[in-house]
Coordinates of C-alpha atoms in Angstrom, one line a residue:
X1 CA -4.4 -43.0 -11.7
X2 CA -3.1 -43.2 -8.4
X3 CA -4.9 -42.2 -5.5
X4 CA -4.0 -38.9 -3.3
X5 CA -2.9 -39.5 0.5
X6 CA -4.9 -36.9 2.1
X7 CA -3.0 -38.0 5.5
X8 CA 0.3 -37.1 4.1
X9 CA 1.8 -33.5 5.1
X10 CA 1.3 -30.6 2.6
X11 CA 4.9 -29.9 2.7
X12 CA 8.5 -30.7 3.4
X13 CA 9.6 -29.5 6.9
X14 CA 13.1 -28.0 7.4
X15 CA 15.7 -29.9 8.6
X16 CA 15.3 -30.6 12.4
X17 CA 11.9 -30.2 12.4
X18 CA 9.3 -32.2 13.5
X19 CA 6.1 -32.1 12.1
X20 CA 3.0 -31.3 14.8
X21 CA 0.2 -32.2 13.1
X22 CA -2.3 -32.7 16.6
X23 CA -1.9 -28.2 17.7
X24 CA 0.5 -27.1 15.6
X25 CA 1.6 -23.3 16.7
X26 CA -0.3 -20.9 15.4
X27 CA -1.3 -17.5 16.6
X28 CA -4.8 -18.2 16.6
X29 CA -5.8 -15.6 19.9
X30 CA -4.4 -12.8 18.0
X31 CA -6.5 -13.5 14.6
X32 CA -9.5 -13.7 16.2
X33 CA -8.5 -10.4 18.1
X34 CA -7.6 -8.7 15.0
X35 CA -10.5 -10.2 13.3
X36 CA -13.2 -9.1 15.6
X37 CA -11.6 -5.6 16.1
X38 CA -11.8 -5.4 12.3
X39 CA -15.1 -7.1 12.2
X40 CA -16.9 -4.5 14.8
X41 CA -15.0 -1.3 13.1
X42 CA -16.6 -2.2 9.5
X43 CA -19.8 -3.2 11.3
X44 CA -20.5 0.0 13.0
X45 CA -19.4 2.3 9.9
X46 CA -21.8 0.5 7.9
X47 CA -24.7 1.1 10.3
X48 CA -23.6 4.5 11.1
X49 CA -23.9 4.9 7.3
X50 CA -26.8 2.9 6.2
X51 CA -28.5 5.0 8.8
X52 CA -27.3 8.6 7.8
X53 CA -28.4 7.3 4.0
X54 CA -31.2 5.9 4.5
X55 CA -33.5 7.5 7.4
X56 CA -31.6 11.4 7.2
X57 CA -30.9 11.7 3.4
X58 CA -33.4 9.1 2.3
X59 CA -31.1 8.0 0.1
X60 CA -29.6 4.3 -0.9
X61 CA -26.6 3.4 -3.1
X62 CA -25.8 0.4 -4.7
X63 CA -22.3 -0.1 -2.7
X64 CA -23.9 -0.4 0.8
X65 CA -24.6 -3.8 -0.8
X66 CA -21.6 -5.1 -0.1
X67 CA -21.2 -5.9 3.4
X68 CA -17.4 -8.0 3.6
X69 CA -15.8 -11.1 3.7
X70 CA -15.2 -11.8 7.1
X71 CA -16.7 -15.7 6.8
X72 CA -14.0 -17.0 4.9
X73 CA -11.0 -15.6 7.4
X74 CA -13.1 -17.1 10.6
X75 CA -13.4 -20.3 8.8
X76 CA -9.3 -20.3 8.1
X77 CA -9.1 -19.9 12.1
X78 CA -11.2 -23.3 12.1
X79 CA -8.7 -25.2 9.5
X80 CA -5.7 -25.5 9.4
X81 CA -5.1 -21.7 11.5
X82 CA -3.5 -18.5 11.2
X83 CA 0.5 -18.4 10.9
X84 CA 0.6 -22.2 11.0
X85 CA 3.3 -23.6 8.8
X86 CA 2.8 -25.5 5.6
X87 CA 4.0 -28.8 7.2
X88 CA 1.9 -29.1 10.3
X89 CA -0.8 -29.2 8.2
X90 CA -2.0 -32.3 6.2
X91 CA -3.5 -32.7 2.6
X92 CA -6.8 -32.7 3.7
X93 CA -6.8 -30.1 5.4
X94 CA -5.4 -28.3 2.4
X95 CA -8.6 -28.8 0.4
X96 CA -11.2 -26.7 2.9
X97 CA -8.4 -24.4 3.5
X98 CA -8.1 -23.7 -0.2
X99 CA -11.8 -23.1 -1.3
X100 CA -12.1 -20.1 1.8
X101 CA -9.1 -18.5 0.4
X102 CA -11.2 -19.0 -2.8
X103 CA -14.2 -17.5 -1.5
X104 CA -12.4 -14.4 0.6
X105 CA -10.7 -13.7 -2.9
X106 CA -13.8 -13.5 -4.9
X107 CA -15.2 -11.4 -1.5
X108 CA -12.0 -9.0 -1.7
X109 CA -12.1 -8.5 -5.2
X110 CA -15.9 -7.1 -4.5
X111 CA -15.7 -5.3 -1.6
X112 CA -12.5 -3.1 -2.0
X113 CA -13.2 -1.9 -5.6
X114 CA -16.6 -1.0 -4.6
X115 CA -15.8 0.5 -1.6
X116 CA -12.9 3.1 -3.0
X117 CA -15.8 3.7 -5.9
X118 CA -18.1 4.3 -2.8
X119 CA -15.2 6.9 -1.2
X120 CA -15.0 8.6 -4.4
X121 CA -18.5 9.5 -5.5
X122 CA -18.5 10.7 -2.5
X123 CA -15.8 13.2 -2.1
X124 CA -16.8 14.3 -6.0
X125 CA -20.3 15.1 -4.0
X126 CA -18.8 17.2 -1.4
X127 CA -15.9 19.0 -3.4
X128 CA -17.7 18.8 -6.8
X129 CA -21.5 19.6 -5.8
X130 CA -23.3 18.6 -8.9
X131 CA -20.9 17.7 -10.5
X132 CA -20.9 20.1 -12.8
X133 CA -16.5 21.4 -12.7
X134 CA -16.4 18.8 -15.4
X135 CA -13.1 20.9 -15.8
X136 CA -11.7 20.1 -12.7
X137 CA -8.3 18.1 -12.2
X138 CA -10.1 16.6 -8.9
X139 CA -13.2 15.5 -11.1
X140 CA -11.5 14.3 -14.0
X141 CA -9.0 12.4 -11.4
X142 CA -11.4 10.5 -9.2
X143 CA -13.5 9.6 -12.6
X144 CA -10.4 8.0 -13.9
X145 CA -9.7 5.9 -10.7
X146 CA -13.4 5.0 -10.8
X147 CA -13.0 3.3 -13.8
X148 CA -9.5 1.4 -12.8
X149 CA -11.7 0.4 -10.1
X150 CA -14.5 -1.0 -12.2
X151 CA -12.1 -2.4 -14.6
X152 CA -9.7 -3.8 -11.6
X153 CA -12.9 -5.5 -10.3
X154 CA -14.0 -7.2 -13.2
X155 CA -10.4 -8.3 -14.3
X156 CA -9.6 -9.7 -11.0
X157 CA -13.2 -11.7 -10.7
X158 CA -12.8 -13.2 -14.2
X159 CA -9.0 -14.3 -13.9
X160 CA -9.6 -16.1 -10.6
X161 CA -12.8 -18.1 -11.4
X162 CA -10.9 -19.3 -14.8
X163 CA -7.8 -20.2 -13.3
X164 CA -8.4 -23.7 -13.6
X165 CA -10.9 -26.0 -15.9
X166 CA -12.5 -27.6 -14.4
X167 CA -13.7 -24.8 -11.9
X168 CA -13.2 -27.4 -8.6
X169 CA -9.6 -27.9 -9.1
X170 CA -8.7 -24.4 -8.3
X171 CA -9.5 -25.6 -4.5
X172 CA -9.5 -29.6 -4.9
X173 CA -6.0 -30.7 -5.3
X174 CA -7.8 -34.0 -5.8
X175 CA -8.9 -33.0 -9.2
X176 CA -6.5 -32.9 -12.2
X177 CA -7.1 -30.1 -13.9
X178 CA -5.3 -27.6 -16.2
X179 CA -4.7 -24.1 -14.6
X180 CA -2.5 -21.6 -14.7
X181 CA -0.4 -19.8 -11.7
X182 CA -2.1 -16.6 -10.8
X183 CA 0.8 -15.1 -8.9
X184 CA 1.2 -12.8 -11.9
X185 CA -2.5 -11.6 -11.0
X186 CA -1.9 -11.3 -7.2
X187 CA 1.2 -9.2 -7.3
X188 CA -1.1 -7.0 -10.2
X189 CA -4.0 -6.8 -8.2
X190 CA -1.8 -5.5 -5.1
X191 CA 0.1 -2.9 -7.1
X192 CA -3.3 -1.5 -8.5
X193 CA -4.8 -1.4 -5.2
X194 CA -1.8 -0.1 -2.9
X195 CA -1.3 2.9 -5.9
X196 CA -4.8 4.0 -5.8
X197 CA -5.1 4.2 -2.0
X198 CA -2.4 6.5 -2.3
X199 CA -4.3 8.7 -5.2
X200 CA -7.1 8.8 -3.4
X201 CA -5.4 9.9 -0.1
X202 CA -3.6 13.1 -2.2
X203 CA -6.7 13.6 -4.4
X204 CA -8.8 16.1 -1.7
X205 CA -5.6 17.1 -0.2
X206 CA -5.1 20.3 -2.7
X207 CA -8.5 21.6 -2.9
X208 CA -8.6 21.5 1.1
X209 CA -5.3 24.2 1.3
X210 CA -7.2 26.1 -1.4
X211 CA -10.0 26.6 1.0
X212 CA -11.0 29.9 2.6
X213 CA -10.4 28.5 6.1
X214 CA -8.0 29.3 8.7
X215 CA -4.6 27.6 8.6
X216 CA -5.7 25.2 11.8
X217 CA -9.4 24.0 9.7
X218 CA -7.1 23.2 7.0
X219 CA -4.8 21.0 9.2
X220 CA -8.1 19.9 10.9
X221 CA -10.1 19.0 7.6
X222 CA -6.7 17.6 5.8
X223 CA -6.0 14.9 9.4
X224 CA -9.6 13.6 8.6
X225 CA -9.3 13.3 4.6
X226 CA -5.7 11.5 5.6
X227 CA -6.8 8.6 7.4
X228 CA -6.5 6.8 4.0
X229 CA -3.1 6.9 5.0
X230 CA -3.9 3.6 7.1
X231 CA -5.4 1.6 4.3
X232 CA -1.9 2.8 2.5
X233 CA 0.8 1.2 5.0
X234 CA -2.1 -2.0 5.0
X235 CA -2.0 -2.1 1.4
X236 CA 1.7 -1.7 1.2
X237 CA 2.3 -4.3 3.9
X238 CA -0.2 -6.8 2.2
X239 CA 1.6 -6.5 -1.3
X240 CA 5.1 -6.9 0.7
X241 CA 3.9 -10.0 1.9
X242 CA 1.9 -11.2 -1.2
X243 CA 5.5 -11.4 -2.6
X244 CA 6.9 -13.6 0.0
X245 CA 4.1 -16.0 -0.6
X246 CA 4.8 -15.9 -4.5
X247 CA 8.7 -16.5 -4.0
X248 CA 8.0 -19.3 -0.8
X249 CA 5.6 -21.9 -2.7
X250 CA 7.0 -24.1 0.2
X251 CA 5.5 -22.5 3.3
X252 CA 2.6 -21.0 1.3
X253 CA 0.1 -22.3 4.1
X254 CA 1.7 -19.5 6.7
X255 CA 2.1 -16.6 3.9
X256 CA -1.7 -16.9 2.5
X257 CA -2.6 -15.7 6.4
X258 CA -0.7 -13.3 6.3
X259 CA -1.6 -11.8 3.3
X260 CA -5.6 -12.3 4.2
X261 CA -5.0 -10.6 7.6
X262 CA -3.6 -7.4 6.1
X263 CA -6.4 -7.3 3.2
X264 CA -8.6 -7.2 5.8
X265 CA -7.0 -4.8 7.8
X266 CA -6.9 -2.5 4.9
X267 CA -10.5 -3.4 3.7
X268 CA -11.6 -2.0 7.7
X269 CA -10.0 1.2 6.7
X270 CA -11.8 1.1 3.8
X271 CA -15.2 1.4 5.9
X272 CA -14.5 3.6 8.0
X273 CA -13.4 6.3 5.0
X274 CA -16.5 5.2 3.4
X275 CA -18.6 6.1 6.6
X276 CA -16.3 9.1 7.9
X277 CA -18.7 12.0 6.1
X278 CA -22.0 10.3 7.8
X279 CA -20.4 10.8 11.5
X280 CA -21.1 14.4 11.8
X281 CA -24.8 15.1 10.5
X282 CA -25.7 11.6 12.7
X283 CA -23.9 13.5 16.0
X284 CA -25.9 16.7 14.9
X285 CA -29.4 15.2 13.8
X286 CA -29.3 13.2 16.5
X287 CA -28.7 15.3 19.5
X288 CA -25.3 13.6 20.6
X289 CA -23.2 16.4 19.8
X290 CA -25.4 18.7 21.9
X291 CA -25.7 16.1 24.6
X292 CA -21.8 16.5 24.8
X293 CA -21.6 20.3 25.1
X294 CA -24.2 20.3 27.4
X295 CA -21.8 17.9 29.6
X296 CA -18.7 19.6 28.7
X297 CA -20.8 22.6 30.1
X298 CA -20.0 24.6 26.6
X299 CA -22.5 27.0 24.9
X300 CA -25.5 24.7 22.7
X301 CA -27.4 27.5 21.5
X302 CA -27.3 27.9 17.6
X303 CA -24.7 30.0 16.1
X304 CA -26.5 31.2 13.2
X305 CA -28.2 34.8 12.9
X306 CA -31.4 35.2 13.7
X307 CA -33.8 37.3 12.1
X308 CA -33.5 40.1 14.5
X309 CA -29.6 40.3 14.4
X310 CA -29.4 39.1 10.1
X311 CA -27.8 42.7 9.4
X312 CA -24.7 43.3 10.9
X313 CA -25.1 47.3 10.6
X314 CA -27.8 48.9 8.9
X315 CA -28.2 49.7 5.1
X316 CA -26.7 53.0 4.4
X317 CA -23.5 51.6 6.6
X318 CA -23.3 48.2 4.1
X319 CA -23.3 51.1 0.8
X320 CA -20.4 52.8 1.6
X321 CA -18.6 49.3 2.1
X322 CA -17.7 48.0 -1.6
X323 CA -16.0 49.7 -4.1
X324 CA -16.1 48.7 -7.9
X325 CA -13.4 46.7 -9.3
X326 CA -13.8 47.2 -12.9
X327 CA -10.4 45.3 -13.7
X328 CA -12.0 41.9 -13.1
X329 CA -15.5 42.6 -13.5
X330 CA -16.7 42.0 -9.8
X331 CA -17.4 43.9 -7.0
X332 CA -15.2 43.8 -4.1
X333 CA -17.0 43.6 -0.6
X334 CA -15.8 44.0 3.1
X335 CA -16.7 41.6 5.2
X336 CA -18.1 44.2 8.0
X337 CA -22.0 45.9 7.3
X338 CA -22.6 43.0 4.7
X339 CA -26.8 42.4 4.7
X340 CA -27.3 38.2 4.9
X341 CA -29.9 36.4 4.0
X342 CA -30.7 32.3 3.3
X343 CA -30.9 31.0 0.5
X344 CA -31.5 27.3 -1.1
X345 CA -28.3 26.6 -2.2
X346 CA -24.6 27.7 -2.7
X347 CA -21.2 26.4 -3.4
X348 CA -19.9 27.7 -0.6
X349 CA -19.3 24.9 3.0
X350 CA -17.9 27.9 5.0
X351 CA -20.7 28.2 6.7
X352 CA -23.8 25.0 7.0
X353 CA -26.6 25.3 9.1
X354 CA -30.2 24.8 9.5
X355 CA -32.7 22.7 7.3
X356 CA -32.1 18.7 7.6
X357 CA -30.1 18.7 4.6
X358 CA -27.9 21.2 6.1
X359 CA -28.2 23.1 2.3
X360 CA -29.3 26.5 4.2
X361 CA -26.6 28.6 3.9
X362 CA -26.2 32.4 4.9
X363 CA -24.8 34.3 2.1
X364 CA -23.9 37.9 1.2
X365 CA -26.7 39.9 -0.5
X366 CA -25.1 42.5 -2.6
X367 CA -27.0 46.1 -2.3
X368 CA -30.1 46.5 -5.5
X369 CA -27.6 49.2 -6.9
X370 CA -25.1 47.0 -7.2
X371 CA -26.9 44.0 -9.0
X372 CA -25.9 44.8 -12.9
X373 CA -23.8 43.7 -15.6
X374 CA -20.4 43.7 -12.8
X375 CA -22.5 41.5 -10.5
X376 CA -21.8 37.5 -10.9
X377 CA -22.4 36.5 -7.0
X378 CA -26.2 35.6 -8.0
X379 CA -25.2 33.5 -10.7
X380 CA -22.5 31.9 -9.0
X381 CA -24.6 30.6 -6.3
X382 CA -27.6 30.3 -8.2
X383 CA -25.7 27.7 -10.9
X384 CA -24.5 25.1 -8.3
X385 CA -26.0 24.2 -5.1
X386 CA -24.3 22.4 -2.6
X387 CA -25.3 19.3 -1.3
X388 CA -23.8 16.6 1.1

């Protein structure tokens, strides 16, 4: 068997072209820019979360686990670059080049189903407390991407690590081995991931305009559930450019960069969806938020009712407020002379405040008279209690 000429270049240059083998061009400055942008964004989200999880809610979940791939995309700075062209780089370079791209795929594959899984249990926590609307389109919906997720992840993993026998050929081109193009699995795996970043932007988008909140909270609250929209255009741009590299074997040196910097990119936004709930019970628990007003010279005192001031008018004022709706079984009440008082739990997120779990919630008391057959506000609140 002949031996391999690891000095040789790894491809044909055009016509014209001189091969620069010593600094080839590469854009190098703006990689590690990108990189480290990318690198301190998913950083800080993770801490920001890790922290809200572990020290405020004393909770821990299985996806924090997975911290990103950034290793393998420094290491393609080191050989042969980013955006450097198939031939200015030689066959040995090739080999080192190849096993990173290995490892950031197996990384990738990890991270970005786990994290959208992450994402999703989540928003089924905050628009599904309890999960207990197992009739629910928004339920049902984020289970079923879920499982694409878990089945995406698993698919993926297996196809690349059995690409080639033996294993070491799918980065050694010195080994002969016999393996099959995974191109087919690349252009899959971009598809999957580019159309569920899109379900999952539209998912929370109709129960937030069904919300009893003014028009400008809906905008407000639909802005912040819509930064997915990011990880979209990275997705999209990713899969765009996963098909150049499948249709330009000959420069496929250049295109793999390419393709890595936008999964990266997209994996970022990924992060900070994932951390995006944590960001405003850290501001609150932690005395930022007041900090700021106190700057911005606005009020900081707390907004809800006190004990004193609970009852908006007294009782025989809240009696001669609702009126009996017998036609659907519920009593109608007006909003003015309505007696409050806190309770555990409630389904409602109009209105959070107090305990460290932000789960006390000022609710409507209907008058004793009123509590009979007619009266389902009780049992409403009483069957599902909110919870971050």
């Amino acid at each position: 068997m002949a031996t391999l000429d690891l000095n040789l270049p790894a491809g044909l240059p055009p016509d014209g072209v001189t091969p620069n083998f010593e600094n080839p061009p590469n854009n190098n400055a703006l990689a590690w820019g990108v990189l480290l942008l990318c690198q301190v964004i998913s950083t800080i989200c993770l801490v920001l979360r890790g922290y809200a999880r572990v020290f405020l809610l004393r909770k821990f979940n299985a996806e924090e686990a997975f911290w990103g791939c950034s290793y393998a995309m420094f290491k393609i700075i080191e050989v042969p670059g980013f955006f450097v062209h198939q031939w200015d780089v030689l066959l040995r370079d090739v080999i080192p080049m190849n096993y990173n791209v290995y490892i950031y795929g197996q990384c990738y594959s990890f991270a970005m189903p786990f994290l959208k899984i992450a994402i999703l249990i989540e928003w089924i926590n905050i628009f599904v407390p309890g999960g207990f609307d197992r009739r629910s389109i928004f339920f049902w919906g984020c289970s079923f991407m879920i499982f694409i997720q878990a089945a995406a992840l698993v698919g993926i993993v297996l196809a690349l690590n059995l690409q080639c026998r033996p294993h070491r050929a799918i980065w050694d081109i010195r080994v002969q081995g016999d393996c099959f193009a995974i191109s087919k699995i690349q252009i899959s795996s971009g598809i999957i991931f580019l159309i569920s970043d899109i379900v999952i932007l539209l998912l929370p988008q109709h129960i937030i305009w069904k919300l009893k909140l003014k028009t400008s909270k809906k905008i407000g609250v639909s802005i912040v559930f819509g930064l997915g929209l990011l990880a979209c255009v990275c997705a999209a741009v990713r899969l765009s450019d996963t098909m150049k590299l499948v249709h330009n074997t000959n420069d496929a040196v250049y295109f793999i960069g390419v393709v890595g910097f936008w999964a990266f990119a997209e994996m970022t936004c990924g992060f900070f969806i994932c951390c995006l709930p944590c960001i405003p019970k850290i501001l609150h628990d932690t005395g930022v938020l007041r900090s700021i007003k106190r700057k911005l010279g606005m009020n900081t005192g707390t907004t809800a009712p006190s004990s004193a001031n609970r009852y908006g008018t007294n009782g025989s004022s809240s009696r001669r407020n609702y009126e009996a709706n017998h036609s659907t079984s519920y009593y109608k009440l007006d909003e003015d002379g309505v007696p409050m008082t806190t309770i555990g739990g409630t389904q409602s997120t109009e209105y959070l405040h107090g305990g460290q779990n932000g789960s006390d919630i000022n609710q409507p008391t209907l008058p004793s008279n009123t509590r009979g057959a007619h009266s389902t506000v009780d049992k409403a609140s009483s069957s599902k209690a909110w919870r971050p």
